[in-house]
């Protein structure tokens, strides 16, 4: 079985970029891609976005597994793209 991709880490600061989600591992059967990281920081349960940060892209799934979700963008940044199945 292919393992699922890991989630991307969050980007910090003014120009923080969310990390890209990992692609699913190759193997037998479907595996989902990891989610992209958010361009910002979650502290105490509240999300603080960066200013120009761009969300990380979701990882790609394998053998029909779902692609990961793109991460949230910053205040004026764009969200990440979703991964492909």
mmCIF file of C-alpha atoms in Angstrom, residues 4-83:
data_model
loop_
_atom_site.group_PDB
_atom_site.id
_atom_site.type_symbol
_atom_site.label_atom_id
_atom_site.label_comp_id
_atom_site.label_asym_id
_atom_site.label_seq_id
_atom_site.Cartn_x
_atom_site.Cartn_y
_atom_site.Cartn_z
ATOM 1 C CA UNK A 4 -0.438 9.038 2.311
ATOM 2 C CA UNK A 5 1.573 12.202 1.813
ATOM 3 C CA UNK A 6 2.413 14.325 4.835
ATOM 4 C CA UNK A 7 0.859 17.743 5.333
ATOM 5 C CA UNK A 8 2.908 20.827 4.547
ATOM 6 C CA UNK A 9 4.071 23.075 7.368
ATOM 7 C CA UNK A 10 2.750 26.590 7.811
ATOM 8 C CA UNK A 11 4.623 29.639 6.604
ATOM 9 C CA UNK A 12 5.384 32.394 9.113
ATOM 10 C CA UNK A 13 5.774 36.109 8.991
ATOM 11 C CA UNK A 14 5.175 38.833 6.470
ATOM 12 C CA UNK A 15 5.985 36.828 3.342
ATOM 13 C CA UNK A 16 5.391 33.394 4.830
ATOM 14 C CA UNK A 17 4.634 30.605 2.395
ATOM 15 C CA UNK A 18 2.744 27.495 3.377
ATOM 16 C CA UNK A 19 4.704 24.303 2.837
ATOM 17 C CA UNK A 20 3.636 21.978 0.039
ATOM 18 C CA UNK A 21 1.787 18.817 0.986
ATOM 19 C CA UNK A 22 3.621 15.566 0.342
ATOM 20 C CA UNK A 23 2.680 13.359 -2.579
ATOM 21 C CA UNK A 24 1.246 9.977 -1.717
ATOM 22 C CA UNK A 25 3.706 7.118 -1.731
ATOM 23 C CA UNK A 26 3.659 4.811 -4.720
ATOM 24 C CA UNK A 27 2.318 1.345 -4.154
ATOM 25 C CA UNK A 28 -0.713 -0.865 -4.455
ATOM 26 C CA UNK A 29 -4.087 0.676 -3.798
ATOM 27 C CA UNK A 30 -5.147 4.269 -3.493
ATOM 28 C CA UNK A 31 -3.415 6.735 -1.221
ATOM 29 C CA UNK A 32 -4.278 10.358 -0.613
ATOM 30 C CA UNK A 33 -1.918 13.274 -1.053
ATOM 31 C CA UNK A 34 -1.057 15.468 1.909
ATOM 32 C CA UNK A 35 -2.629 18.860 2.460
ATOM 33 C CA UNK A 36 -0.731 22.037 1.710
ATOM 34 C CA UNK A 37 0.343 24.200 4.617
ATOM 35 C CA UNK A 38 -1.380 27.454 5.479
ATOM 36 C CA UNK A 39 0.509 30.709 5.047
ATOM 37 C CA UNK A 40 0.222 31.752 8.640
ATOM 38 C CA UNK A 41 0.356 30.467 12.168
ATOM 39 C CA UNK A 42 -2.181 28.768 14.392
ATOM 40 C CA UNK A 43 -1.676 29.648 18.034
ATOM 41 C CA UNK A 44 -4.140 28.875 20.782
ATOM 42 C CA UNK A 45 -6.698 27.668 18.293
ATOM 43 C CA UNK A 46 -6.816 30.942 16.343
ATOM 44 C CA UNK A 47 -5.361 31.370 12.877
ATOM 45 C CA UNK A 48 -3.123 34.368 12.246
ATOM 46 C CA UNK A 49 -2.481 34.786 8.507
ATOM 47 C CA UNK A 50 0.683 36.216 7.067
ATOM 48 C CA UNK A 51 0.335 39.285 4.851
ATOM 49 C CA UNK A 52 1.536 38.212 1.408
ATOM 50 C CA UNK A 53 1.873 34.511 2.084
ATOM 51 C CA UNK A 54 0.800 31.936 -0.467
ATOM 52 C CA UNK A 55 -0.730 28.684 0.677
ATOM 53 C CA UNK A 56 1.133 25.477 -0.025
ATOM 54 C CA UNK A 57 -0.038 23.196 -2.812
ATOM 55 C CA UNK A 58 -1.730 19.939 -1.944
ATOM 56 C CA UNK A 59 0.113 16.730 -2.688
ATOM 57 C CA UNK A 60 -0.996 14.387 -5.455
ATOM 58 C CA UNK A 61 -2.861 11.176 -4.759
ATOM 59 C CA UNK A 62 -1.908 7.792 -6.176
ATOM 60 C CA UNK A 63 -4.117 5.206 -7.890
ATOM 61 C CA UNK A 64 -7.256 7.289 -7.555
ATOM 62 C CA UNK A 65 -6.530 8.563 -4.050
ATOM 63 C CA UNK A 66 -7.700 12.079 -3.333
ATOM 64 C CA UNK A 67 -5.345 14.975 -3.869
ATOM 65 C CA UNK A 68 -4.489 17.086 -0.844
ATOM 66 C CA UNK A 69 -6.226 20.396 -0.211
ATOM 67 C CA UNK A 70 -4.330 23.586 -0.917
ATOM 68 C CA UNK A 71 -3.352 25.659 2.102
ATOM 69 C CA UNK A 72 -4.909 28.996 2.979
ATOM 70 C CA UNK A 73 -3.253 32.127 1.658
ATOM 71 C CA UNK A 74 -2.340 35.223 3.632
ATOM 72 C CA UNK A 75 -4.250 38.484 3.868
ATOM 73 C CA UNK A 76 -3.565 39.346 0.219
ATOM 74 C CA UNK A 77 -1.964 36.027 -0.712
ATOM 75 C CA UNK A 78 -3.526 33.298 -2.791
ATOM 76 C CA UNK A 79 -4.440 29.848 -1.535
ATOM 77 C CA UNK A 80 -2.537 26.812 -2.705
ATOM 78 C CA UNK A 81 -3.687 24.571 -5.518
ATOM 79 C CA UNK A 82 -5.345 21.263 -4.754
ATOM 80 C CA UNK A 83 -3.454 18.115 -5.623
#
